[in-house]
Coordinates of C-alpha atoms in Angstrom, one line a residue:
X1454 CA 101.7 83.4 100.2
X1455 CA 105.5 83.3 99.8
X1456 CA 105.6 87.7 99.7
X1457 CA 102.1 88.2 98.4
X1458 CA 100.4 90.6 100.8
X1459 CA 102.9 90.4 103.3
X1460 CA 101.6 93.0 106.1
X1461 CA 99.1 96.2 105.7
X1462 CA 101.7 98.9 104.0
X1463 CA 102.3 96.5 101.1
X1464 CA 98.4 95.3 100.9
X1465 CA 97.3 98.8 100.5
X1466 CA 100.3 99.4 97.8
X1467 CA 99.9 96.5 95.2
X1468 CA 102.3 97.7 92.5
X1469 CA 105.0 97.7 95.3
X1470 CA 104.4 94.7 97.0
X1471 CA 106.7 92.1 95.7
X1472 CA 105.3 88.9 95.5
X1473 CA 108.5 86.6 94.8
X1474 CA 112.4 86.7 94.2
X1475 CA 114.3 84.1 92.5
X1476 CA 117.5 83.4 91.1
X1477 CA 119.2 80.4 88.7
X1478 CA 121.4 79.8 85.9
X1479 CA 120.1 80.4 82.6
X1480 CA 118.8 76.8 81.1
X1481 CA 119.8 78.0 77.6
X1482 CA 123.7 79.3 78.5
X1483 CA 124.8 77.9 81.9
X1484 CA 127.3 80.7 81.9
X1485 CA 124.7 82.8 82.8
X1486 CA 122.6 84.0 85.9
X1487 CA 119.2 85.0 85.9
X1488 CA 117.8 87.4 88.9
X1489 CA 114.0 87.8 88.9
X1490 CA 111.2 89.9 91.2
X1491 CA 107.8 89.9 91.0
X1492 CA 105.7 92.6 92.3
X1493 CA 101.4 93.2 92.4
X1494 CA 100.2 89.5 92.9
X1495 CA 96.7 89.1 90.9
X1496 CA 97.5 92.0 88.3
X1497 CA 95.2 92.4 85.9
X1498 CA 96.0 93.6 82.1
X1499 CA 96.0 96.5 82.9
X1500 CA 98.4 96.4 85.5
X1501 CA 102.0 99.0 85.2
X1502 CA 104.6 99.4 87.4
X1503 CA 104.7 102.2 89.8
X1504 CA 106.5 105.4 88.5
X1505 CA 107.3 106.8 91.6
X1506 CA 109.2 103.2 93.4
X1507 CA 112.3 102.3 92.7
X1508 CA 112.0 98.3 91.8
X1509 CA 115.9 97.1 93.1
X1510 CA 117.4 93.7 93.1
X1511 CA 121.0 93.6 95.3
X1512 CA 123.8 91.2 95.5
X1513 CA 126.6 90.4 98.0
X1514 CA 129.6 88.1 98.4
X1515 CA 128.2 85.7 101.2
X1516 CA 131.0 83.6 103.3
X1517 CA 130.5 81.0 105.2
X1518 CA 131.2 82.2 109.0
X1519 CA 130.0 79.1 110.7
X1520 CA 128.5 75.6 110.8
X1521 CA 126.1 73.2 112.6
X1522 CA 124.7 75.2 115.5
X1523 CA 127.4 78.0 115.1
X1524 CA 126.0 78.4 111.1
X1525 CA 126.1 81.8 110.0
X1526 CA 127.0 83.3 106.7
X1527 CA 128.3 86.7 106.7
X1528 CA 127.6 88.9 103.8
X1529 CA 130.2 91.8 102.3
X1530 CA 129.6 95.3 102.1
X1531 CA 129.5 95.7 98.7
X1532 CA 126.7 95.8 96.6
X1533 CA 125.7 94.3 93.3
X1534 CA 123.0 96.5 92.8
X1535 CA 120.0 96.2 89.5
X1536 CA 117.5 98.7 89.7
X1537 CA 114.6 99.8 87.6
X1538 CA 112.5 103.2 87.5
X1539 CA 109.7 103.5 85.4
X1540 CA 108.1 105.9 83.1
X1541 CA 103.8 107.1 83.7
X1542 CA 102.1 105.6 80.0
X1543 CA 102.8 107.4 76.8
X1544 CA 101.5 106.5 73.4
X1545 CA 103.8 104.9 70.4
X1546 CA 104.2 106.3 67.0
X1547 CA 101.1 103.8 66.5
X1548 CA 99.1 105.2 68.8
X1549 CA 99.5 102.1 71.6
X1550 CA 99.5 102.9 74.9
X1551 CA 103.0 101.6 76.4
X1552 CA 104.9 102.3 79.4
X1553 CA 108.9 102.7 79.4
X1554 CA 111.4 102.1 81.9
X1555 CA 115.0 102.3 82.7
X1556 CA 117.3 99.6 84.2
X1557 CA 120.8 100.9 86.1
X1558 CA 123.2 98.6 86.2
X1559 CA 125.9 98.3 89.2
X1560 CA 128.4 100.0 87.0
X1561 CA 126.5 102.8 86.5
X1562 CA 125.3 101.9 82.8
X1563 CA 121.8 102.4 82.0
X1564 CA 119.2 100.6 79.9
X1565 CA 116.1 101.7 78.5
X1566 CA 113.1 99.1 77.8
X1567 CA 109.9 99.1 76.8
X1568 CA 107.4 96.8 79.4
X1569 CA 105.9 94.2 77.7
X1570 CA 108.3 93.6 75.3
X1571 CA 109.4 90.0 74.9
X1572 CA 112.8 90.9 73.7
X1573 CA 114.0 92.9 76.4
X1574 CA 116.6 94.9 76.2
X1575 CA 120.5 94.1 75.9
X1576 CA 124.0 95.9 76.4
X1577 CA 125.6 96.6 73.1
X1578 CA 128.4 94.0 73.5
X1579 CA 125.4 91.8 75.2
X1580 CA 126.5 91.3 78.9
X1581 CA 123.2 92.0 80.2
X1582 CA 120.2 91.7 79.4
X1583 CA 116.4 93.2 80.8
X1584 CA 112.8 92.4 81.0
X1585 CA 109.7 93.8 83.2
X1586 CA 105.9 93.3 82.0
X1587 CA 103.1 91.3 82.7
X1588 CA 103.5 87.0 82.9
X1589 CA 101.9 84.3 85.0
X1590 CA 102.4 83.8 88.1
X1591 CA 104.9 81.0 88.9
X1592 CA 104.3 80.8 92.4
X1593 CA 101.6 78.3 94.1
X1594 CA 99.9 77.4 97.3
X1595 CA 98.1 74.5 97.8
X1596 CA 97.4 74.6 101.4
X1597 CA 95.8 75.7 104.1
X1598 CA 99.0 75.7 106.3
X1599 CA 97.9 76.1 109.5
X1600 CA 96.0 73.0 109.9
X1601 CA 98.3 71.1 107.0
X1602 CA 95.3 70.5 104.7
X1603 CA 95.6 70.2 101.1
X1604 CA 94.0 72.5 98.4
X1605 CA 94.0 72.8 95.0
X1606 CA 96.4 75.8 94.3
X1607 CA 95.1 79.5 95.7
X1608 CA 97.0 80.8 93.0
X1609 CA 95.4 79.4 89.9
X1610 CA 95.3 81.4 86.6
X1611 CA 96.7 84.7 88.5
X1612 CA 99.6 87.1 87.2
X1613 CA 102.5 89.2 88.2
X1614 CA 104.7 92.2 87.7
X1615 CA 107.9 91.0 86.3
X1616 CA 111.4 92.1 85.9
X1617 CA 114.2 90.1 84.8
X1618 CA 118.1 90.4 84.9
X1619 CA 120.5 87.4 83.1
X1620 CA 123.6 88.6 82.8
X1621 CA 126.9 87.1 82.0
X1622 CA 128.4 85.6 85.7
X1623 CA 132.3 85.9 85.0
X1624 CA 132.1 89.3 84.1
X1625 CA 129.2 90.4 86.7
X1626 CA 130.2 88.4 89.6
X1627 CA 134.4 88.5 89.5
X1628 CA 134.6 84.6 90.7
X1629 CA 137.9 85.1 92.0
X1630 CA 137.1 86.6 95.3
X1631 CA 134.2 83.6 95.7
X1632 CA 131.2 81.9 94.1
X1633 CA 128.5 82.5 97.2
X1634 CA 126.2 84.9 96.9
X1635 CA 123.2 86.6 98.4
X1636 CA 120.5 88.2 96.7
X1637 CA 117.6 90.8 98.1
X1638 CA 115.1 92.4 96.1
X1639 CA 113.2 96.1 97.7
X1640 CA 110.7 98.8 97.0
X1641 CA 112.0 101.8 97.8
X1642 CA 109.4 104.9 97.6
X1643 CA 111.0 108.1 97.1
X1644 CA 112.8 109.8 100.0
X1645 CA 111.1 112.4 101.1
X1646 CA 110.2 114.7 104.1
X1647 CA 107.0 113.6 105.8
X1648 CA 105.2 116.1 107.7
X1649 CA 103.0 113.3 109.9
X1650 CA 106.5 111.4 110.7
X1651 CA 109.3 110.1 109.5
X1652 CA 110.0 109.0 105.7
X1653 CA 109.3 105.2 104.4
X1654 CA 112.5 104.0 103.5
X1655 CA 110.9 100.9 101.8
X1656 CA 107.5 99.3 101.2
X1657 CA 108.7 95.6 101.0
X1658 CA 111.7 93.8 100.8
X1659 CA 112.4 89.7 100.4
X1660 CA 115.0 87.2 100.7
X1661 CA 114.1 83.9 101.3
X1662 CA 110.0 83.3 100.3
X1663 CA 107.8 82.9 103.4
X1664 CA 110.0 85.1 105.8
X1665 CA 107.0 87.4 106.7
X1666 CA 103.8 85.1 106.0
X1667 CA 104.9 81.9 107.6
X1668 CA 107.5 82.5 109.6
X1669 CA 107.3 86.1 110.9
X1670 CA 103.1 85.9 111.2
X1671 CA 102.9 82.1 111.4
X1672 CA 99.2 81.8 110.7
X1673 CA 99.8 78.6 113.0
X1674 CA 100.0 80.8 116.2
X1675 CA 97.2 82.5 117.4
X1676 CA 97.2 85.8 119.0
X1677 CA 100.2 87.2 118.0
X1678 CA 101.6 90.9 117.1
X1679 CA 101.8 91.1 113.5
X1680 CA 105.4 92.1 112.9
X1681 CA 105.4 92.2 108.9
X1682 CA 105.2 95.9 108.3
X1683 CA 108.0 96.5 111.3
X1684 CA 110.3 93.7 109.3
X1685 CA 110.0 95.3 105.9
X1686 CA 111.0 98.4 107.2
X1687 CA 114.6 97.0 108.0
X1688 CA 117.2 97.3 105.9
X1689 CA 118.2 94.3 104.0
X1690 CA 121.7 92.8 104.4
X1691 CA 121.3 95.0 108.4
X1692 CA 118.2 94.1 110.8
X1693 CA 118.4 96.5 113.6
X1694 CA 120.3 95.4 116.4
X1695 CA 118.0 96.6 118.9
X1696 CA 115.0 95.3 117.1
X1697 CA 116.7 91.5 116.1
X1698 CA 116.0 89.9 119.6
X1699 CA 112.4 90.7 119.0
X1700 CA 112.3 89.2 115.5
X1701 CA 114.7 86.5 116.7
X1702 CA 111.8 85.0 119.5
X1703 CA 109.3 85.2 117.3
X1704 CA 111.5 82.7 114.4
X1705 CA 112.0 80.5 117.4
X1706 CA 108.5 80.4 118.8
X1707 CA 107.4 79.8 114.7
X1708 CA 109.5 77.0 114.1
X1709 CA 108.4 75.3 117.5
X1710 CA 104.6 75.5 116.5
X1711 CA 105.7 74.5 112.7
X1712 CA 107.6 71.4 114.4
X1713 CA 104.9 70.3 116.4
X1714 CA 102.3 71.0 113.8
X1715 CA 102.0 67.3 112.8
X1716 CA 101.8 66.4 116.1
X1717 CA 106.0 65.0 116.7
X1718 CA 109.0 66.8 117.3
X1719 CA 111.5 66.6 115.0
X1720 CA 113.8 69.6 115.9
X1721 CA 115.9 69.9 119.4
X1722 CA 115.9 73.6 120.7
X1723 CA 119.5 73.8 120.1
X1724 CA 118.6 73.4 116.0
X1725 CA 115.6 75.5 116.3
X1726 CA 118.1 78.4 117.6
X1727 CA 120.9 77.9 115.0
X1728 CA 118.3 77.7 112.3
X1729 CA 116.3 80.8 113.4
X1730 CA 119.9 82.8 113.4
X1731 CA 119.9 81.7 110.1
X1732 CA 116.4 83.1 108.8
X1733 CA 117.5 86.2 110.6
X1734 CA 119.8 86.9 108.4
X1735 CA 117.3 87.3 105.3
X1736 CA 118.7 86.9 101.7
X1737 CA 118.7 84.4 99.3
X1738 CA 122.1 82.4 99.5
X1739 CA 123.3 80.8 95.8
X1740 CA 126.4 79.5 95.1
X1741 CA 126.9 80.2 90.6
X1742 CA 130.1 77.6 91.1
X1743 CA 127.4 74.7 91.2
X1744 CA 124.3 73.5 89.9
X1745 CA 121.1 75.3 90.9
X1746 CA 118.6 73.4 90.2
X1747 CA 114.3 72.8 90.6
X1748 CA 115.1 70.5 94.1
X1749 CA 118.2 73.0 95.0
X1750 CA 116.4 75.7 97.0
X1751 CA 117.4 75.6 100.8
X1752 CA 120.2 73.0 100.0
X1753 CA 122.7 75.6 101.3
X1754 CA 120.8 76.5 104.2
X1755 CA 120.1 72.9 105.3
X1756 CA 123.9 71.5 104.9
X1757 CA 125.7 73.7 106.8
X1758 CA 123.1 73.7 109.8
X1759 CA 123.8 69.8 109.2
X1760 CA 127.8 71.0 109.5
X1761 CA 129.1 69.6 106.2
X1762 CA 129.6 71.5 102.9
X1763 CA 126.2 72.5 100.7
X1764 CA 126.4 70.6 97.5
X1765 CA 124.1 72.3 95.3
X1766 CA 123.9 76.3 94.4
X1767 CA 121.0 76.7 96.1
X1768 CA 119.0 79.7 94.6
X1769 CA 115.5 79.4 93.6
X1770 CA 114.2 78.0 89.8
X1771 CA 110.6 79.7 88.6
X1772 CA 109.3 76.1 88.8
X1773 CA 110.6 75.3 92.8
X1774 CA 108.6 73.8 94.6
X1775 CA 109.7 76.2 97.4
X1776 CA 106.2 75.7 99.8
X1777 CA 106.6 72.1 99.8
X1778 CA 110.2 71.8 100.1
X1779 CA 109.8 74.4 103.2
X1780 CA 107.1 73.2 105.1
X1781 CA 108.5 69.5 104.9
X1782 CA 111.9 71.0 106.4
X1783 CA 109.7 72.8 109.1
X1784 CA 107.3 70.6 110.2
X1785 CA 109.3 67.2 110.2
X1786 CA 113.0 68.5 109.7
X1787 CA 112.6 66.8 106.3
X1788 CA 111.4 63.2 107.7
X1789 CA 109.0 63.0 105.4
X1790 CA 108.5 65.2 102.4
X1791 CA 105.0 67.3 102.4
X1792 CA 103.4 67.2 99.0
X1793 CA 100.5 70.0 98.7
X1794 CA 96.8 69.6 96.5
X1795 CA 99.1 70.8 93.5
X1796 CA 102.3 70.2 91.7
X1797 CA 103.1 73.1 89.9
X1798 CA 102.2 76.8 89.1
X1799 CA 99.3 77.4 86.5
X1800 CA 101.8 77.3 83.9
X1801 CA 105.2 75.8 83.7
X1802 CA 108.3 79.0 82.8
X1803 CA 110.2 78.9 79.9
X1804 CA 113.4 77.4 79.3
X1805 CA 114.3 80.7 77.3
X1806 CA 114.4 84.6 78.0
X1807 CA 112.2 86.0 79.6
X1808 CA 111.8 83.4 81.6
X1809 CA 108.1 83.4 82.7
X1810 CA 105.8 82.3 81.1
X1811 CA 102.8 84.3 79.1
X1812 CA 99.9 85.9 81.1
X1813 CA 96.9 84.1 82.3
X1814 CA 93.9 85.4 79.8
X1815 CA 91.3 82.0 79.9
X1816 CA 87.9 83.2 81.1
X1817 CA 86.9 81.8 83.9
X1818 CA 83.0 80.6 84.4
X1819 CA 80.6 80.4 87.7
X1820 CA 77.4 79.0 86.9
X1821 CA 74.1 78.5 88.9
X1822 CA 70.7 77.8 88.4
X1823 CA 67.3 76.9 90.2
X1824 CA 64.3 75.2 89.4
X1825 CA 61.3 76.6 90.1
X1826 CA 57.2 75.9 90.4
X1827 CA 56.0 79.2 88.7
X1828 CA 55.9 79.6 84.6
X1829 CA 58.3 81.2 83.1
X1830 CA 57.2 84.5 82.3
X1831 CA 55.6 85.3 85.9
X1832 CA 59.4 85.0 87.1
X1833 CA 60.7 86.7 83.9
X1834 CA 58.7 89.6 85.1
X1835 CA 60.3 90.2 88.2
X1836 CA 63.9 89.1 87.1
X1837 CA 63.6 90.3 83.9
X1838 CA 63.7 93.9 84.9
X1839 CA 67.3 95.2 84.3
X1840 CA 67.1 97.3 87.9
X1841 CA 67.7 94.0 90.2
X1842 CA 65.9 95.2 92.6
X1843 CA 64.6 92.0 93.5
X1844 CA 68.3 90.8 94.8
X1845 CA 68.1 90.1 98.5
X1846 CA 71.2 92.0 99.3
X1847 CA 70.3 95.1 96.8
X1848 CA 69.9 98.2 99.3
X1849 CA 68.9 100.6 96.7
X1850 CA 69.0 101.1 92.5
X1851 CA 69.8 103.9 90.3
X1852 CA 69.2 103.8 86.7
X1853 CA 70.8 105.8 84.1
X1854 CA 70.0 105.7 80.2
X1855 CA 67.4 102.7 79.0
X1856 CA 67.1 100.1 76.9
X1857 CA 70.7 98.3 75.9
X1858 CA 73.1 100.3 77.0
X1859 CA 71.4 101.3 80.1
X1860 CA 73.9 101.4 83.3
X1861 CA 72.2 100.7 86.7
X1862 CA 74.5 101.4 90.1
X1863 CA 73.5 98.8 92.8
X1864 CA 74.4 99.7 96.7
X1865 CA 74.4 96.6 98.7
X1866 CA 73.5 95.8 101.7
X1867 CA 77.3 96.2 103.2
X1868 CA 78.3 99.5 101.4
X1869 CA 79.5 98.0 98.3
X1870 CA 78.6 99.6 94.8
X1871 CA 78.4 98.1 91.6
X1872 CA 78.1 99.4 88.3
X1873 CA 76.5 97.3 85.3
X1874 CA 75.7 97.7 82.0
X1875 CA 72.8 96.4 79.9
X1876 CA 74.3 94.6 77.2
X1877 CA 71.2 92.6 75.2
X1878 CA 67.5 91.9 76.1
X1879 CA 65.0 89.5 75.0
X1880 CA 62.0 89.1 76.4
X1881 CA 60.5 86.5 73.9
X1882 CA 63.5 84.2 75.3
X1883 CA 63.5 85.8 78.5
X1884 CA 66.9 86.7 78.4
X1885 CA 69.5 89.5 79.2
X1886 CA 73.1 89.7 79.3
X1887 CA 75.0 92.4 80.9
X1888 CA 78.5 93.8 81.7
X1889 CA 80.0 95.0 84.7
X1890 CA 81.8 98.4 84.6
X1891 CA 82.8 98.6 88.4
X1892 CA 82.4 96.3 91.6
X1893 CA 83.5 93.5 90.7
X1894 CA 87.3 92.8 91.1
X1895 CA 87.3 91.0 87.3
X1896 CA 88.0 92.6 83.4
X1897 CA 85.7 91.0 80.6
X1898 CA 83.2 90.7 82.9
X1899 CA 79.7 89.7 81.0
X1900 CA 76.6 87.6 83.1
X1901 CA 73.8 86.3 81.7
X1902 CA 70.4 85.7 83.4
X1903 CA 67.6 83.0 81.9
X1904 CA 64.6 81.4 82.6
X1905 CA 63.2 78.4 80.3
X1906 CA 60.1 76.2 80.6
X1907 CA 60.5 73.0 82.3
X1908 CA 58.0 71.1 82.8
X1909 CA 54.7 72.5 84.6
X1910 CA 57.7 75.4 86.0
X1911 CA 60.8 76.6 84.5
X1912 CA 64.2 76.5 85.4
X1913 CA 66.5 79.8 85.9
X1914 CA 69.9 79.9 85.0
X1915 CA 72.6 82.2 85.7
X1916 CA 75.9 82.7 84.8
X1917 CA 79.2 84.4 84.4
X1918 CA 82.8 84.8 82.7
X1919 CA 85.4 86.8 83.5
X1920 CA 89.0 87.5 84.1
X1921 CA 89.9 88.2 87.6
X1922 CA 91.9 91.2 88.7
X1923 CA 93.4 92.4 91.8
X1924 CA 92.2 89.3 93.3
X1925 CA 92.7 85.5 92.8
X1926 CA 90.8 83.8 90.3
X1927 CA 89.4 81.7 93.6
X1928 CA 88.4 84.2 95.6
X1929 CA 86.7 86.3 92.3
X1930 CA 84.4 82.8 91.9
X1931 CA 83.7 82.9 95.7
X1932 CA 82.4 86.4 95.8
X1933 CA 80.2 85.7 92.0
X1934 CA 78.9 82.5 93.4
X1935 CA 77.7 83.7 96.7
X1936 CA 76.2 86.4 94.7
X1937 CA 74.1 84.5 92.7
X1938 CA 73.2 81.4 95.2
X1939 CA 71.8 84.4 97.5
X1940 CA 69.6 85.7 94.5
X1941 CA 68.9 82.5 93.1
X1942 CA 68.0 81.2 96.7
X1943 CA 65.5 83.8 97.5
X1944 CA 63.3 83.2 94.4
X1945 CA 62.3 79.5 95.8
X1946 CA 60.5 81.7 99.1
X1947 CA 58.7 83.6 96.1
X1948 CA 57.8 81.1 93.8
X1949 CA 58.1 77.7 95.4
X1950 CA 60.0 74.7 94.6
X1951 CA 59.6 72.7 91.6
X1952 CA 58.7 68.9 92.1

């Protein structure tokens, strides 16, 4: 999922695992350029930045040092650099809870801001301008990519991390010395000594989206080393030399299982080298001299592997279609263009600061329900009671408290633990609603369990909203459903059928 959960370090390190990088002109003032990271794909509210990573977006002056087979774009040695530290939480002269942050600018200058604040955060004379907080993500998948089948999008109603940078492009950029650029964005824990080895000198890092999910760890190819971890340990702009062959095979054997994924070949070996040699070297290329637009991404890439001059400034818009637009290039060298189960994020971005747009919030619902030959109350007195003991993968209960307000701690079957609360009970209705405090990967969690008369049995109903967190929303509903078609299942052996 473009750099969502891109190898173990980053999936056991959320808040540093960046999730996306773009970059484009500013739709409001086309004189300036907008660079964008997300980090901690399917935050929750809650969600703040790490205070001990440094959150960095680099630039360099790319040239074009080849074309056709021969493409190659060499970047300079100096750095562009943005980067952001943030502050733990600390309360406002209200009272809030907030969390601060600071933005260093390649000059040297710094800016303070306050996450979560629409604003941002601008230079006196207004050069620059900063963002980071909590928006929706604008990144979807709508595929299961290794067999090409179309989904709705695996993303839906899910948020981000985000920090923003527009700045003015003349005065950033000095134009004179060239208009090609490429752009990196790292997490960079601090450096210190580590007695068990040697020191991290980055969790994650991403150029171009999909360099360690599809290409790097195609899940197309079975059986394979997963190199993800090893690649974000280089150091952007500077693979290793001794470790490039190894990443270099493994871009070529990629592109020749994406090629013959649809079953033709559509890319001769000799394109499949010059284009892995490409995707080695791992930034995003944009070009602020012409248009970047929603169709633009790769354009750069693709024309001078073609050997004539890129037309558009590449880069990459919060609303590209950049899955699409890369698997059609891989799998049929653009014959045909791929369209996924979806054509856009869960939310389109802004066409003003900051950019993306506000944070998914909508509760989401599961239902189920089964119907029943018993009456209604001889079910109600074995669902009814708060403990849940009746739950086929329950292991054991502990109560604490009683009556509403009462918190029971459920250990299933496989070593999970869940905490709920007793929110309301009715017994004439044959009703209870409850929260969960822990367990569940959701916020605003409440369920509600019922059983009404129908005809000579009664039907039971059960049900569920909630916000995910720290999960997608679809994987949330797959773990809630399962959880109450097992419970709801295992009443029909009790109770029978109704007819």
């Amino acid at each position: 999922m473009s750099d969502h959960v891109d190898g173990p370090r980053s999936i056991g390190d959320p808040a540093a695992d960046i999730t996306d990088l773009f970059v484009f002109t500013s739709p409001g003032n086309p004189a300036r350029t907008v660079l964008a990271m997300d980090v901690f794909p399917s935050a929750g509210e809650d969600a703040i930045f790490s205070n001990i990573i440094e959150h960095a977006i680099a630039v360099r002056r790319v040239t074009v040092a080849g074309i056709g087979n021969a493409a190659k774009f060499d970047p300079e040695a100096e750095e562009i650099r943005f980067s952001f530290r943030f502050e733990t939480l600390k309360r406002d002269a209200a009272g809030s809870v907030i969390q601060r942050g600071v933005c260093k600018l390649p000059d040297g200058r710094e800016l303070s801001l306050t996450v979560n604040d629409e604003k941002g955060t601008s230079t006196p004379d207004g050069d620059v301008r900063v963002f980071a907080g909590l928006r929706s993500d604008p990144f979807y998948l709508a595929w299961d990519i290794a067999i090409l089948k179309k989904l709705p999008n695996l993303l839906q109603h899910t948020n981000v991390l985000s920090i923003v940078v527009e700045f003015d492009t003349r005065r950033m950029l000095d134009l004179a010395k060239g208009s090609l650029f490429g752009a990196i964005a790292e997490t960079v824990p601090p450096q210190q000594r580590n007695l068990l080895g040697p020191a991290i000198s980055r969790i994650d890092w991403v150029g171009r989206p999909e360099q360690t999910n599809m290409r790097l760890n195609n899940p197309a190819m079975s059986a394979i080393t997963d190199l993800r971890d090893l690649w974000n340990q280089q150091t952007p702009f500077a693979v290793s030399k001794v470790l490039a062959p190894l990443f270099l095979q493994r871009l070529k054997d990629s592109l020749v299982t994406w090629d013959l994924l649809d079953g033709k070949a559509d890319w001769t070996p000799e394109t499949i080298a010059a284009t892995a040699n490409v995707f080695l070297d791992d930034f995003l290329l944009f070009d602020v001299a012409k248009p970047i637009t929603d169709q633009s991404h790769l354009e750069i890439e693709k024309s001078t592997l073609s050997g004539h001059p890129y037309q558009t400034g590449g880069g990459r818009t919060l609303d590209a279609n950049c899955i699409d637009i890369l698997l059609t290039w891989l799998v049929n060298n653009d014959r045909e263009f791929l369209q996924g189960g979806a054509s856009g994020a869960t939310k389109p971005s802004l066409k003003t600061f900051p950019y993306f747009a506000t944070p998914n919030t909508e509760l989401q619902t599961v239902t189920d329900s089964v119907e029943l030959a018993a009456t209604p109350d001889d079910v109600w007195s074995l669902v009814g009671q708060f403990g849940g003991a009746w739950h086929p993968q329950t292991a054991r209960v502990s109560l604490t408290g009683a009556g509403v307000g009462q918190l029971r701690t459920i250990r299933t079957l496989d070593g999970q633990q869940i905490v709920d609360r007793l929110e309301a009970i009715d017994d004439t209705k044959r009703s209870l609603r409850y929260s969960n405090i822990a367990g569940i990967a959701a916020s605003h969690y409440t369920s509600t369990l019922e059983v009404k008369p129908k005809g000579t049995g009664c039907v039971v109903d059960w049900r569920a909203q909630f916000v995910a967190t720290g999960k997608t929303d679809r994987a949330v509903k797959v773990i809630v459903s399962t959880l109450f078609n097992t419970g709801l299942e295992s009443l029909k052996s009790q109770f029978g059928v109704a007819k």
